[in-house]
Amino acid sequence: GAVVSQHPSWVICKSGTSVKIECRSLDFQATTMFWYRQFPKQSLMLMATSNEGSKATYEQGVEKDKFLINHASLTLSTLTVTSAHPEDSSFYICSARDRGLGGANVLTFGAGSRLTVL
Amino acid sequence: DAKTTQPPSMDCAEGRAANLPCNHSTISGNEYVYWYRQIHSQGPQYIIHGLKNNETNEMASLIITEDRKSSTLILPHATLRDTAVYYCIVRVEGGGADGLTFGKGTHLIIQP
Protein backbone atom coordinates (compact mmCIF):
# COMPACT_ATOMS: atom_id res chain seq x y z
CA GLY A 1 0.00 0.00 0.00
CA ALA A 2 0.86 3.65 -0.14
CA VAL A 3 3.45 4.81 2.35
CA VAL A 4 4.28 8.34 3.45
CA SER A 5 7.51 8.81 5.35
CA GLN A 6 8.24 11.77 7.58
CA HIS A 7 11.58 12.80 8.95
CA PRO A 8 12.56 13.55 11.62
CA SER A 9 10.05 11.85 13.88
CA TRP A 10 10.98 14.17 16.69
CA VAL A 11 13.19 17.22 17.02
CA ILE A 12 14.18 19.56 19.80
CA CYS A 13 15.52 22.97 18.92
CA LYS A 14 16.36 26.27 20.54
CA SER A 15 14.11 29.27 20.22
CA GLY A 16 14.96 31.34 17.16
CA THR A 17 16.32 28.51 15.06
CA SER A 18 14.71 26.97 11.99
CA VAL A 19 13.64 23.37 11.60
CA LYS A 20 12.96 21.46 8.41
CA ILE A 21 10.58 18.50 8.24
CA GLU A 22 10.53 16.22 5.21
CA CYS A 23 7.57 14.32 3.84
CA ARG A 24 8.11 11.67 1.20
CA SER A 25 5.70 9.47 -0.72
CA LEU A 26 7.62 6.23 -1.02
CA ASP A 27 5.80 4.23 -3.64
CA PHE A 28 3.60 6.71 -5.43
CA GLN A 29 3.73 10.18 -6.85
CA ALA A 30 1.90 12.95 -5.06
CA THR A 31 1.19 16.19 -6.85
CA THR A 32 -0.55 17.40 -3.72
CA MET A 33 0.47 16.98 -0.11
CA PHE A 34 -1.14 18.40 2.99
CA TRP A 35 0.45 19.64 6.19
CA TYR A 36 -1.39 19.43 9.49
CA ARG A 37 -0.57 20.56 13.01
CA GLN A 38 -1.92 19.00 16.17
CA PHE A 39 -1.62 20.41 19.68
CA PRO A 40 -2.04 18.14 22.71
CA LYS A 41 -5.57 16.84 23.21
CA GLN A 42 -6.78 18.64 20.11
CA SER A 43 -7.74 17.52 16.63
CA LEU A 44 -5.67 17.94 13.50
CA MET A 45 -5.68 21.39 11.97
CA LEU A 46 -4.92 21.76 8.27
CA MET A 47 -2.11 24.26 7.81
CA ALA A 48 -1.44 24.26 4.11
CA THR A 49 -1.72 22.44 0.82
CA SER A 50 1.54 21.75 -0.92
CA ASN A 51 1.45 21.63 -4.70
CA GLU A 52 4.29 20.22 -6.76
CA GLY A 53 5.92 22.89 -8.84
CA SER A 54 3.85 25.77 -7.52
CA LYS A 55 3.26 27.80 -4.39
CA ALA A 56 1.60 26.29 -1.39
CA THR A 57 -1.87 27.34 -0.33
CA TYR A 58 -2.13 28.31 3.32
CA GLU A 59 -5.16 28.13 5.57
CA GLN A 60 -6.43 31.28 7.18
CA GLY A 61 -4.33 32.29 10.13
CA VAL A 62 -1.23 30.33 9.11
CA GLU A 63 1.76 32.56 8.43
CA LYS A 64 3.31 31.62 5.12
CA ASP A 65 6.57 33.36 5.94
CA LYS A 66 6.92 31.38 9.12
CA PHE A 67 5.96 27.99 7.74
CA LEU A 68 7.82 27.65 4.46
CA ILE A 69 6.66 24.84 2.23
CA ASN A 70 8.57 23.50 -0.74
CA HIS A 71 7.25 20.77 -3.01
CA ALA A 72 10.08 20.41 -5.49
CA SER A 73 9.32 16.91 -6.72
CA LEU A 74 6.44 14.50 -7.01
CA THR A 75 7.64 12.57 -3.97
CA LEU A 76 8.95 15.21 -1.58
CA SER A 77 7.47 18.13 0.28
CA THR A 78 9.27 19.99 3.05
CA LEU A 79 7.97 22.19 5.84
CA THR A 80 10.41 24.62 7.42
CA VAL A 81 9.44 26.27 10.67
CA THR A 82 11.45 29.48 10.65
CA SER A 83 12.55 31.28 13.80
CA ALA A 84 10.77 28.73 15.91
CA HIS A 85 9.36 29.72 19.29
CA PRO A 86 7.96 27.61 22.12
CA GLU A 87 4.39 28.19 20.92
CA ASP A 88 5.34 26.40 17.68
CA SER A 89 5.92 23.21 19.64
CA SER A 90 3.45 20.77 18.19
CA PHE A 91 2.93 17.52 16.29
CA TYR A 92 3.27 18.14 12.56
CA ILE A 93 1.77 15.58 10.19
CA CYS A 94 1.86 15.41 6.42
CA SER A 95 -0.39 13.48 4.10
CA ALA A 96 -0.69 12.70 0.42
CA ARG A 97 -3.20 11.31 -2.00
CA ASP A 98 -2.63 8.05 -3.78
CA ARG A 99 -5.53 8.08 -6.18
CA GLY A 100 -5.08 4.42 -6.84
CA LEU A 101 -6.33 3.70 -3.32
CA GLY A 102 -9.87 4.68 -4.04
CA GLY A 103 -10.38 8.33 -4.58
CA ALA A 104 -9.30 11.83 -3.87
CA ASN A 105 -10.29 11.75 -0.22
CA VAL A 106 -8.34 8.66 0.74
CA LEU A 107 -5.23 10.18 2.23
CA THR A 108 -2.14 8.42 3.47
CA PHE A 109 -0.56 10.10 6.47
CA GLY A 110 2.96 10.16 7.71
CA ALA A 111 3.78 9.12 11.26
CA GLY A 112 4.19 12.73 12.31
CA SER A 113 7.05 14.89 13.55
CA ARG A 114 7.02 16.12 17.11
CA LEU A 115 8.69 19.51 17.45
CA THR A 116 9.74 20.87 20.82
CA VAL A 117 11.11 24.38 20.93
CA LEU A 118 13.01 25.29 24.07
CA ASP B 1 -18.53 19.55 3.73
CA ALA B 2 -21.49 18.50 5.84
CA LYS B 3 -21.13 18.75 9.61
CA THR B 4 -20.76 15.53 11.58
CA THR B 5 -21.51 14.78 15.22
CA GLN B 6 -19.81 12.01 17.16
CA PRO B 7 -19.81 11.07 20.85
CA PRO B 8 -16.59 12.28 22.48
CA SER B 9 -15.72 8.91 23.97
CA MET B 10 -16.77 5.27 24.12
CA ASP B 11 -15.63 2.15 25.90
CA CYS B 12 -15.74 -1.37 24.51
CA ALA B 13 -14.62 -4.70 25.90
CA GLU B 14 -11.85 -6.50 24.11
CA GLY B 15 -13.19 -9.13 21.73
CA ARG B 16 -16.58 -7.49 21.42
CA ALA B 17 -17.87 -5.49 18.49
CA ALA B 18 -17.27 -1.76 18.73
CA ASN B 19 -20.02 0.31 17.16
CA LEU B 20 -19.15 3.96 16.58
CA PRO B 21 -22.00 6.24 15.56
CA CYS B 22 -21.85 9.38 13.44
CA ASN B 23 -24.64 11.81 12.68
CA HIS B 24 -24.54 13.76 9.44
CA SER B 25 -28.09 15.00 9.01
CA THR B 26 -27.16 17.69 6.46
CA ILE B 27 -25.33 15.33 4.12
CA SER B 28 -25.98 16.00 0.44
CA GLY B 29 -26.54 13.45 -2.26
CA ASN B 30 -23.01 13.45 -3.63
CA GLU B 31 -21.19 13.36 -0.31
CA TYR B 32 -19.44 10.24 0.91
CA VAL B 33 -18.85 9.19 4.50
CA TYR B 34 -15.20 8.57 5.37
CA TRP B 35 -13.72 7.11 8.52
CA TYR B 36 -10.19 7.59 9.76
CA ARG B 37 -8.58 6.77 13.06
CA GLN B 38 -5.58 8.10 14.92
CA ILE B 39 -3.72 5.99 17.39
CA HIS B 40 -1.94 8.04 20.03
CA SER B 41 1.10 9.94 18.71
CA GLN B 42 0.73 8.56 15.21
CA GLY B 43 -0.63 9.92 11.94
CA PRO B 44 -4.24 9.18 11.04
CA GLN B 45 -5.10 6.00 9.16
CA TYR B 46 -7.83 5.58 6.56
CA ILE B 47 -10.36 2.92 7.48
CA ILE B 48 -13.27 2.86 5.07
CA HIS B 49 -15.70 5.01 3.12
CA GLY B 50 -19.08 4.70 1.46
CA LEU B 51 -21.89 6.56 -0.28
CA LYS B 52 -25.12 4.74 0.52
CA ASN B 53 -24.50 1.01 0.46
CA ASN B 54 -22.99 -0.79 3.38
CA GLU B 55 -19.29 -1.41 2.96
CA THR B 56 -16.90 -3.93 4.47
CA ASN B 57 -13.16 -4.35 4.28
CA GLU B 58 -10.51 -6.13 6.29
CA MET B 59 -10.59 -3.47 8.98
CA ALA B 60 -14.23 -2.63 9.52
CA SER B 61 -17.79 -2.41 8.28
CA LEU B 62 -19.66 0.78 7.52
CA ILE B 63 -23.41 0.85 7.88
CA ILE B 64 -25.18 3.89 6.41
CA THR B 65 -28.85 4.44 7.15
CA GLU B 66 -31.28 4.55 4.28
CA ASP B 67 -31.82 8.30 4.65
CA ARG B 68 -28.02 8.70 4.91
CA LYS B 69 -28.35 10.99 7.90
CA SER B 70 -26.26 8.75 10.11
CA SER B 71 -23.79 5.92 9.91
CA THR B 72 -22.06 3.40 12.15
CA LEU B 73 -18.54 2.12 11.95
CA ILE B 74 -18.25 -1.42 13.24
CA LEU B 75 -15.04 -3.03 14.41
CA PRO B 76 -16.22 -6.65 14.65
CA HIS B 77 -13.75 -7.98 17.21
CA ALA B 78 -12.07 -5.10 18.95
CA THR B 79 -8.54 -5.51 20.26
CA LEU B 80 -6.49 -3.30 22.54
CA ARG B 81 -4.71 -1.97 19.47
CA ASP B 82 -7.99 -0.48 18.27
CA THR B 83 -7.86 2.11 21.05
CA ALA B 84 -7.73 5.36 19.10
CA VAL B 85 -9.62 8.49 18.14
CA TYR B 86 -12.02 7.74 15.29
CA TYR B 87 -13.00 10.49 12.90
CA CYS B 88 -16.10 10.55 10.71
CA ILE B 89 -15.78 12.94 7.74
CA VAL B 90 -18.34 13.75 5.09
CA ARG B 91 -17.11 15.00 1.76
CA VAL B 92 -17.80 14.95 -1.95
CA GLU B 93 -15.82 12.33 -3.83
CA GLY B 94 -13.75 14.73 -5.88
CA GLY B 95 -12.97 16.88 -2.93
CA GLY B 96 -11.19 19.44 -5.00
CA ALA B 97 -7.68 20.25 -3.99
CA ASP B 98 -8.56 20.75 -0.35
CA GLY B 99 -7.33 18.69 2.54
CA LEU B 100 -9.70 16.88 4.86
CA THR B 101 -11.17 18.68 7.84
CA PHE B 102 -11.06 16.72 11.07
CA GLY B 103 -13.51 17.24 13.90
CA LYS B 104 -12.99 16.10 17.46
CA GLY B 105 -13.84 12.46 16.77
CA THR B 106 -14.65 9.69 19.22
CA HIS B 107 -12.02 8.41 21.59
CA LEU B 108 -12.59 4.66 21.63
CA ILE B 109 -11.05 2.87 24.57
CA ILE B 110 -10.88 -0.92 24.39
CA GLN B 111 -10.91 -2.42 27.86
CA PRO B 112 -9.12 -5.69 28.59
CSV table of C-alpha atoms in Angstrom, one decimal:
chain,number,residue,atom,x,y,z
A,1,GLY,CA,0.0,0.0,0.0
A,2,ALA,CA,0.9,3.7,-0.1
A,3,VAL,CA,3.4,4.8,2.4
A,4,VAL,CA,4.3,8.3,3.4
A,5,SER,CA,7.5,8.8,5.3
A,6,GLN,CA,8.2,11.8,7.6
A,7,HIS,CA,11.6,12.8,8.9
A,8,PRO,CA,12.6,13.5,11.6
A,9,SER,CA,10.1,11.9,13.9
A,10,TRP,CA,11.0,14.2,16.7
A,11,VAL,CA,13.2,17.2,17.0
A,12,ILE,CA,14.2,19.6,19.8
A,13,CYS,CA,15.5,23.0,18.9
A,14,LYS,CA,16.4,26.3,20.5
A,15,SER,CA,14.1,29.3,20.2
A,16,GLY,CA,15.0,31.3,17.2
A,17,THR,CA,16.3,28.5,15.1
A,18,SER,CA,14.7,27.0,12.0
A,19,VAL,CA,13.6,23.4,11.6
A,20,LYS,CA,13.0,21.5,8.4
A,21,ILE,CA,10.6,18.5,8.2
A,22,GLU,CA,10.5,16.2,5.2
A,23,CYS,CA,7.6,14.3,3.8
A,24,ARG,CA,8.1,11.7,1.2
A,25,SER,CA,5.7,9.5,-0.7
A,26,LEU,CA,7.6,6.2,-1.0
A,27,ASP,CA,5.8,4.2,-3.6
A,28,PHE,CA,3.6,6.7,-5.4
A,29,GLN,CA,3.7,10.2,-6.9
A,30,ALA,CA,1.9,12.9,-5.1
A,31,THR,CA,1.2,16.2,-6.9
A,32,THR,CA,-0.6,17.4,-3.7
A,33,MET,CA,0.5,17.0,-0.1
A,34,PHE,CA,-1.1,18.4,3.0
A,35,TRP,CA,0.4,19.6,6.2
A,36,TYR,CA,-1.4,19.4,9.5
A,37,ARG,CA,-0.6,20.6,13.0
A,38,GLN,CA,-1.9,19.0,16.2
A,39,PHE,CA,-1.6,20.4,19.7
A,40,PRO,CA,-2.0,18.1,22.7
A,41,LYS,CA,-5.6,16.8,23.2
A,42,GLN,CA,-6.8,18.6,20.1
A,43,SER,CA,-7.7,17.5,16.6
A,44,LEU,CA,-5.7,17.9,13.5
A,45,MET,CA,-5.7,21.4,12.0
A,46,LEU,CA,-4.9,21.8,8.3
A,47,MET,CA,-2.1,24.3,7.8
A,48,ALA,CA,-1.4,24.3,4.1
A,49,THR,CA,-1.7,22.4,0.8
A,50,SER,CA,1.5,21.8,-0.9
A,51,ASN,CA,1.5,21.6,-4.7
A,52,GLU,CA,4.3,20.2,-6.8
A,53,GLY,CA,5.9,22.9,-8.8
A,54,SER,CA,3.8,25.8,-7.5
A,55,LYS,CA,3.3,27.8,-4.4
A,56,ALA,CA,1.6,26.3,-1.4
A,57,THR,CA,-1.9,27.3,-0.3
A,58,TYR,CA,-2.1,28.3,3.3
A,59,GLU,CA,-5.2,28.1,5.6
A,60,GLN,CA,-6.4,31.3,7.2
A,61,GLY,CA,-4.3,32.3,10.1
A,62,VAL,CA,-1.2,30.3,9.1
A,63,GLU,CA,1.8,32.6,8.4
A,64,LYS,CA,3.3,31.6,5.1
A,65,ASP,CA,6.6,33.4,5.9
A,66,LYS,CA,6.9,31.4,9.1
A,67,PHE,CA,6.0,28.0,7.7
A,68,LEU,CA,7.8,27.7,4.5
A,69,ILE,CA,6.7,24.8,2.2
A,70,ASN,CA,8.6,23.5,-0.7
A,71,HIS,CA,7.3,20.8,-3.0
A,72,ALA,CA,10.1,20.4,-5.5
A,73,SER,CA,9.3,16.9,-6.7
A,74,LEU,CA,6.4,14.5,-7.0
A,75,THR,CA,7.6,12.6,-4.0
A,76,LEU,CA,9.0,15.2,-1.6
A,77,SER,CA,7.5,18.1,0.3
A,78,THR,CA,9.3,20.0,3.0
A,79,LEU,CA,8.0,22.2,5.8
A,80,THR,CA,10.4,24.6,7.4
A,81,VAL,CA,9.4,26.3,10.7
A,82,THR,CA,11.4,29.5,10.6
A,83,SER,CA,12.6,31.3,13.8
A,84,ALA,CA,10.8,28.7,15.9
A,85,HIS,CA,9.4,29.7,19.3
A,86,PRO,CA,8.0,27.6,22.1
A,87,GLU,CA,4.4,28.2,20.9
A,88,ASP,CA,5.3,26.4,17.7
A,89,SER,CA,5.9,23.2,19.6
A,90,SER,CA,3.4,20.8,18.2
A,91,PHE,CA,2.9,17.5,16.3
A,92,TYR,CA,3.3,18.1,12.6
A,93,ILE,CA,1.8,15.6,10.2
A,94,CYS,CA,1.9,15.4,6.4
A,95,SER,CA,-0.4,13.5,4.1
A,96,ALA,CA,-0.7,12.7,0.4
A,97,ARG,CA,-3.2,11.3,-2.0
A,98,ASP,CA,-2.6,8.1,-3.8
A,99,ARG,CA,-5.5,8.1,-6.2
A,100,GLY,CA,-5.1,4.4,-6.8
A,101,LEU,CA,-6.3,3.7,-3.3
A,102,GLY,CA,-9.9,4.7,-4.0
A,103,GLY,CA,-10.4,8.3,-4.6
A,104,ALA,CA,-9.3,11.8,-3.9
A,105,ASN,CA,-10.3,11.7,-0.2
A,106,VAL,CA,-8.3,8.7,0.7
A,107,LEU,CA,-5.2,10.2,2.2
A,108,THR,CA,-2.1,8.4,3.5
A,109,PHE,CA,-0.6,10.1,6.5
A,110,GLY,CA,3.0,10.2,7.7
A,111,ALA,CA,3.8,9.1,11.3
A,112,GLY,CA,4.2,12.7,12.3
A,113,SER,CA,7.1,14.9,13.5
A,114,ARG,CA,7.0,16.1,17.1
A,115,LEU,CA,8.7,19.5,17.5
A,116,THR,CA,9.7,20.9,20.8
A,117,VAL,CA,11.1,24.4,20.9
A,118,LEU,CA,13.0,25.3,24.1
B,1,ASP,CA,-18.5,19.5,3.7
B,2,ALA,CA,-21.5,18.5,5.8
B,3,LYS,CA,-21.1,18.7,9.6
B,4,THR,CA,-20.8,15.5,11.6
B,5,THR,CA,-21.5,14.8,15.2
B,6,GLN,CA,-19.8,12.0,17.2
B,7,PRO,CA,-19.8,11.1,20.8
B,8,PRO,CA,-16.6,12.3,22.5
B,9,SER,CA,-15.7,8.9,24.0
B,10,MET,CA,-16.8,5.3,24.1
B,11,ASP,CA,-15.6,2.1,25.9
B,12,CYS,CA,-15.7,-1.4,24.5
B,13,ALA,CA,-14.6,-4.7,25.9
B,14,GLU,CA,-11.9,-6.5,24.1
B,15,GLY,CA,-13.2,-9.1,21.7
B,16,ARG,CA,-16.6,-7.5,21.4
B,17,ALA,CA,-17.9,-5.5,18.5
B,18,ALA,CA,-17.3,-1.8,18.7
B,19,ASN,CA,-20.0,0.3,17.2
B,20,LEU,CA,-19.1,4.0,16.6
B,21,PRO,CA,-22.0,6.2,15.6
B,22,CYS,CA,-21.8,9.4,13.4
B,23,ASN,CA,-24.6,11.8,12.7
B,24,HIS,CA,-24.5,13.8,9.4
B,25,SER,CA,-28.1,15.0,9.0
B,26,THR,CA,-27.2,17.7,6.5
B,27,ILE,CA,-25.3,15.3,4.1
B,28,SER,CA,-26.0,16.0,0.4
B,29,GLY,CA,-26.5,13.4,-2.3
B,30,ASN,CA,-23.0,13.4,-3.6
B,31,GLU,CA,-21.2,13.4,-0.3
B,32,TYR,CA,-19.4,10.2,0.9
B,33,VAL,CA,-18.8,9.2,4.5
B,34,TYR,CA,-15.2,8.6,5.4
B,35,TRP,CA,-13.7,7.1,8.5
B,36,TYR,CA,-10.2,7.6,9.8
B,37,ARG,CA,-8.6,6.8,13.1
B,38,GLN,CA,-5.6,8.1,14.9
B,39,ILE,CA,-3.7,6.0,17.4
B,40,HIS,CA,-1.9,8.0,20.0
B,41,SER,CA,1.1,9.9,18.7
B,42,GLN,CA,0.7,8.6,15.2
B,43,GLY,CA,-0.6,9.9,11.9
B,44,PRO,CA,-4.2,9.2,11.0
B,45,GLN,CA,-5.1,6.0,9.2
B,46,TYR,CA,-7.8,5.6,6.6
B,47,ILE,CA,-10.4,2.9,7.5
B,48,ILE,CA,-13.3,2.9,5.1
B,49,HIS,CA,-15.7,5.0,3.1
B,50,GLY,CA,-19.1,4.7,1.5
B,51,LEU,CA,-21.9,6.6,-0.3
B,52,LYS,CA,-25.1,4.7,0.5
B,53,ASN,CA,-24.5,1.0,0.5
B,54,ASN,CA,-23.0,-0.8,3.4
B,55,GLU,CA,-19.3,-1.4,3.0
B,56,THR,CA,-16.9,-3.9,4.5
B,57,ASN,CA,-13.2,-4.4,4.3
B,58,GLU,CA,-10.5,-6.1,6.3
B,59,MET,CA,-10.6,-3.5,9.0
B,60,ALA,CA,-14.2,-2.6,9.5
B,61,SER,CA,-17.8,-2.4,8.3
B,62,LEU,CA,-19.7,0.8,7.5
B,63,ILE,CA,-23.4,0.9,7.9
B,64,ILE,CA,-25.2,3.9,6.4
B,65,THR,CA,-28.9,4.4,7.2
B,66,GLU,CA,-31.3,4.6,4.3
B,67,ASP,CA,-31.8,8.3,4.7
B,68,ARG,CA,-28.0,8.7,4.9
B,69,LYS,CA,-28.4,11.0,7.9
B,70,SER,CA,-26.3,8.7,10.1
B,71,SER,CA,-23.8,5.9,9.9
B,72,THR,CA,-22.1,3.4,12.2
B,73,LEU,CA,-18.5,2.1,11.9
B,74,ILE,CA,-18.2,-1.4,13.2
B,75,LEU,CA,-15.0,-3.0,14.4
B,76,PRO,CA,-16.2,-6.7,14.6
B,77,HIS,CA,-13.7,-8.0,17.2
B,78,ALA,CA,-12.1,-5.1,18.9
B,79,THR,CA,-8.5,-5.5,20.3
B,80,LEU,CA,-6.5,-3.3,22.5
B,81,ARG,CA,-4.7,-2.0,19.5
B,82,ASP,CA,-8.0,-0.5,18.3
B,83,THR,CA,-7.9,2.1,21.1
B,84,ALA,CA,-7.7,5.4,19.1
B,85,VAL,CA,-9.6,8.5,18.1
B,86,TYR,CA,-12.0,7.7,15.3
B,87,TYR,CA,-13.0,10.5,12.9
B,88,CYS,CA,-16.1,10.5,10.7
B,89,ILE,CA,-15.8,12.9,7.7
B,90,VAL,CA,-18.3,13.7,5.1
B,91,ARG,CA,-17.1,15.0,1.8
B,92,VAL,CA,-17.8,15.0,-2.0
B,93,GLU,CA,-15.8,12.3,-3.8
B,94,GLY,CA,-13.7,14.7,-5.9
B,95,GLY,CA,-13.0,16.9,-2.9
B,96,GLY,CA,-11.2,19.4,-5.0
B,97,ALA,CA,-7.7,20.2,-4.0
B,98,ASP,CA,-8.6,20.8,-0.3
B,99,GLY,CA,-7.3,18.7,2.5
B,100,LEU,CA,-9.7,16.9,4.9
B,101,THR,CA,-11.2,18.7,7.8
B,102,PHE,CA,-11.1,16.7,11.1
B,103,GLY,CA,-13.5,17.2,13.9
B,104,LYS,CA,-13.0,16.1,17.5
B,105,GLY,CA,-13.8,12.5,16.8
B,106,THR,CA,-14.7,9.7,19.2
B,107,HIS,CA,-12.0,8.4,21.6
B,108,LEU,CA,-12.6,4.7,21.6
B,109,ILE,CA,-11.0,2.9,24.6
B,110,ILE,CA,-10.9,-0.9,24.4
B,111,GLN,CA,-10.9,-2.4,27.9
B,112,PRO,CA,-9.1,-5.7,28.6
